[in-house]
PDB file of C-alpha atoms in Angstrom:
ATOM      1  CA  UNK A   9       0.000   0.000   0.000  1.00 43.00           C
ATOM      2  CA  UNK A  10       2.634   2.523   0.993  1.00 48.00           C
ATOM      3  CA  UNK A  11       5.112   1.785  -1.816  1.00 54.00           C
ATOM      4  CA  UNK A  12       2.878   3.488  -4.389  1.00 60.00           C
ATOM      5  CA  UNK A  13       3.346   6.800  -2.524  1.00 61.00           C
ATOM      6  CA  UNK A  14       7.138   6.763  -2.733  1.00 68.00           C
ATOM      7  CA  UNK A  15       9.188   8.575  -5.332  1.00 71.00           C
ATOM      8  CA  UNK A  16      12.604   7.140  -6.185  1.00 71.00           C
ATOM      9  CA  UNK A  17      15.489   9.577  -6.584  1.00 73.00           C
ATOM     10  CA  UNK A  18      18.684   8.582  -8.412  1.00 78.00           C
ATOM     11  CA  UNK A  19      21.504  10.316  -6.504  1.00 81.00           C
ATOM     12  CA  UNK A  20      25.298  10.343  -6.633  1.00 88.00           C
ATOM     13  CA  UNK A  21      27.946   9.706  -4.013  1.00 94.00           C
ATOM     14  CA  UNK A  22      28.885  12.813  -2.045  1.00 95.00           C
ATOM     15  CA  UNK A  23      25.424  14.423  -2.101  1.00 92.00           C
ATOM     16  CA  UNK A  24      24.260  15.883   1.221  1.00 93.00           C
ATOM     17  CA  UNK A  25      20.676  14.593   1.266  1.00 88.00           C
ATOM     18  CA  UNK A  26      19.773  16.182   4.636  1.00 89.00           C
ATOM     19  CA  UNK A  27      21.388  19.440   5.705  1.00 93.00           C
ATOM     20  CA  UNK A  28      21.930  21.004   9.109  1.00 93.00           C
ATOM     21  CA  UNK A  29      19.880  24.107   9.976  1.00 92.00           C
ATOM     22  CA  UNK A  30      16.966  23.029   7.771  1.00 91.00           C
ATOM     23  CA  UNK A  31      13.670  21.312   8.404  1.00 87.00           C
ATOM     24  CA  UNK A  32      12.704  18.322   6.306  1.00 81.00           C
ATOM     25  CA  UNK A  33       9.451  17.742   4.462  1.00 76.00           C
ATOM     26  CA  UNK A  34      10.476  14.308   3.204  1.00 75.00           C
ATOM     27  CA  UNK A  35      11.304  10.989   4.755  1.00 76.00           C
ATOM     28  CA  UNK A  36      14.086   8.975   3.113  1.00 79.00           C
ATOM     29  CA  UNK A  37      15.140   5.356   3.366  1.00 77.00           C
ATOM     30  CA  UNK A  38      18.432   3.661   2.580  1.00 80.00           C
ATOM     31  CA  UNK A  39      17.468   1.203  -0.149  1.00 77.00           C
ATOM     32  CA  UNK A  40      21.021   0.126  -0.976  1.00 78.00           C
ATOM     33  CA  UNK A  41      24.367   1.580  -0.033  1.00 83.00           C
ATOM     34  CA  UNK A  42      25.792   3.507   2.861  1.00 90.00           C
ATOM     35  CA  UNK A  43      25.259   6.979   4.309  1.00 92.00           C
ATOM     36  CA  UNK A  44      26.831   8.882   7.175  1.00 95.00           C
ATOM     37  CA  UNK A  45      25.477  11.471   9.572  1.00 95.00           C
ATOM     38  CA  UNK A  46      27.847  14.162  10.726  1.00 96.00           C
ATOM     39  CA  UNK A  47      27.865  17.532  12.392  1.00 95.00           C
ATOM     40  CA  UNK A  48      30.354  20.390  12.498  1.00 94.00           C
ATOM     41  CA  UNK A  49      32.100  20.804  15.832  1.00 93.00           C
ATOM     42  CA  UNK A  50      34.768  23.468  16.291  1.00 95.00           C
ATOM     43  CA  UNK A  51      35.441  23.586  12.554  1.00 94.00           C
ATOM     44  CA  UNK A  52      35.717  19.824  12.061  1.00 97.00           C
ATOM     45  CA  UNK A  53      33.282  17.226  10.768  1.00 96.00           C
ATOM     46  CA  UNK A  54      32.334  14.687  13.425  1.00 97.00           C
ATOM     47  CA  UNK A  55      30.679  11.527  12.096  1.00 98.00           C
ATOM     48  CA  UNK A  56      28.357   9.946  14.640  1.00 95.00           C
ATOM     49  CA  UNK A  57      26.249   7.455  12.649  1.00 94.00           C
ATOM     50  CA  UNK A  58      26.364   5.242   9.561  1.00 95.00           C
ATOM     51  CA  UNK A  59      23.157   4.119   7.872  1.00 91.00           C
ATOM     52  CA  UNK A  60      22.828   0.925   5.871  1.00 89.00           C
ATOM     53  CA  UNK A  61      20.178  -0.854   3.811  1.00 85.00           C
ATOM     54  CA  UNK A  62      16.640  -0.620   5.163  1.00 81.00           C
ATOM     55  CA  UNK A  63      17.221   2.188   7.647  1.00 84.00           C
ATOM     56  CA  UNK A  64      15.247   5.439   7.605  1.00 81.00           C
ATOM     57  CA  UNK A  65      17.106   8.740   7.407  1.00 82.00           C
ATOM     58  CA  UNK A  66      15.569  10.554  10.333  1.00 77.00           C
ATOM     59  CA  UNK A  67      16.904  13.882  11.604  1.00 81.00           C
ATOM     60  CA  UNK A  68      15.662  13.426  15.167  1.00 79.00           C
ATOM     61  CA  UNK A  69      15.490  17.106  16.139  1.00 84.00           C
ATOM     62  CA  UNK A  70      13.223  17.719  13.149  1.00 82.00           C
ATOM     63  CA  UNK A  71      10.914  14.718  13.486  1.00 74.00           C
ATOM     64  CA  UNK A  72      10.622  14.621  17.264  1.00 76.00           C
ATOM     65  CA  UNK A  73      10.726  18.328  18.201  1.00 84.00           C
ATOM     66  CA  UNK A  74       9.868  19.992  14.846  1.00 82.00           C
ATOM     67  CA  UNK A  75      13.114  21.985  14.994  1.00 90.00           C
ATOM     68  CA  UNK A  76      15.890  22.446  12.446  1.00 92.00           C
ATOM     69  CA  UNK A  77      18.310  19.579  11.846  1.00 91.00           C
ATOM     70  CA  UNK A  78      21.642  19.603  13.631  1.00 91.00           C
ATOM     71  CA  UNK A  79      23.128  16.947  11.370  1.00 93.00           C
ATOM     72  CA  UNK A  80      24.084  16.498   7.740  1.00 95.00           C
ATOM     73  CA  UNK A  81      23.544  13.158   6.015  1.00 93.00           C
ATOM     74  CA  UNK A  82      25.857  12.369   3.128  1.00 95.00           C
ATOM     75  CA  UNK A  83      25.627   9.582   0.556  1.00 92.00           C
ATOM     76  CA  UNK A  84      28.799   7.480   0.587  1.00 95.00           C
ATOM     77  CA  UNK A  85      27.771   5.561  -2.552  1.00 91.00           C
ATOM     78  CA  UNK A  86      25.638   6.189  -5.654  1.00 86.00           C
ATOM     79  CA  UNK A  87      22.123   4.963  -5.006  1.00 75.00           C
ATOM     80  CA  UNK A  88      18.410   5.156  -5.629  1.00 68.00           C
ATOM     81  CA  UNK A  89      16.613   6.487  -2.569  1.00 67.00           C
ATOM     82  CA  UNK A  90      12.900   6.050  -1.851  1.00 65.00           C
ATOM     83  CA  UNK A  91      11.338   9.241  -0.481  1.00 65.00           C
ATOM     84  CA  UNK A  92       7.911  10.305   0.698  1.00 61.00           C
ATOM     85  CA  UNK A  93       6.392  13.500   2.151  1.00 51.00           C
ATOM     86  CA  UNK A  94       6.284  13.322   5.949  1.00 52.00           C
ATOM     87  CA  UNK A  95       2.654  14.436   6.116  1.00 53.00           C
ATOM     88  CA  UNK A  96       1.579  11.818   3.578  1.00 52.00           C
ATOM     89  CA  UNK A  97       3.410   9.035   5.382  1.00 55.00           C
ATOM     90  CA  UNK A  98       2.016  10.018   8.775  1.00 54.00           C
ATOM     91  CA  UNK A  99      -1.491  10.181   7.293  1.00 58.00           C
ATOM     92  CA  UNK A 100      -1.102   6.693   5.836  1.00 55.00           C
ATOM     93  CA  UNK A 101       0.168   5.339   9.146  1.00 55.00           C
ATOM     94  CA  UNK A 102      -2.696   6.952  11.061  1.00 56.00           C
ATOM     95  CA  UNK A 103      -5.153   5.401   8.612  1.00 58.00           C
ATOM     96  CA  UNK A 104      -3.568   1.948   8.955  1.00 60.00           C
ATOM     97  CA  UNK A 105      -3.716   2.211  12.747  1.00 63.00           C
ATOM     98  CA  UNK A 106      -7.299   3.503  12.655  1.00 64.00           C
ATOM     99  CA  UNK A 107      -6.302   6.693  14.453  1.00 55.00           C
ATOM    100  CA  UNK A 108      -7.536   8.986  11.653  1.00 49.00           C
ATOM    101  CA  UNK A 109     -11.029   8.623  13.155  1.00 54.00           C
ATOM    102  CA  UNK A 110      -9.842  10.423  16.299  1.00 50.00           C
ATOM    103  CA  UNK A 111      -8.704  13.570  14.488  1.00 51.00           C
TER     104      UNK A 111
END
């Protein structure tokens, strides 16, 4: 059901798919390949997470607190990434769980 709502982007290694100091309107998943999350600390990049196949790319500050991202997420390989609008995905999940009736 949900797969029909995803767009697939063909992206190249080195692309910053999520940027610090921005809010995201899309949710991304690692279909194949490897990504890294990093932040700038005292003028240096500090990597704190690697994402692999099947993992969502979730900037926690954005999704949990609705604040700007503090991290950057970079593609370490060329890949096709499934993406979906946050609002659409949350609406689908609410419908699946039957919670849309409470709104």
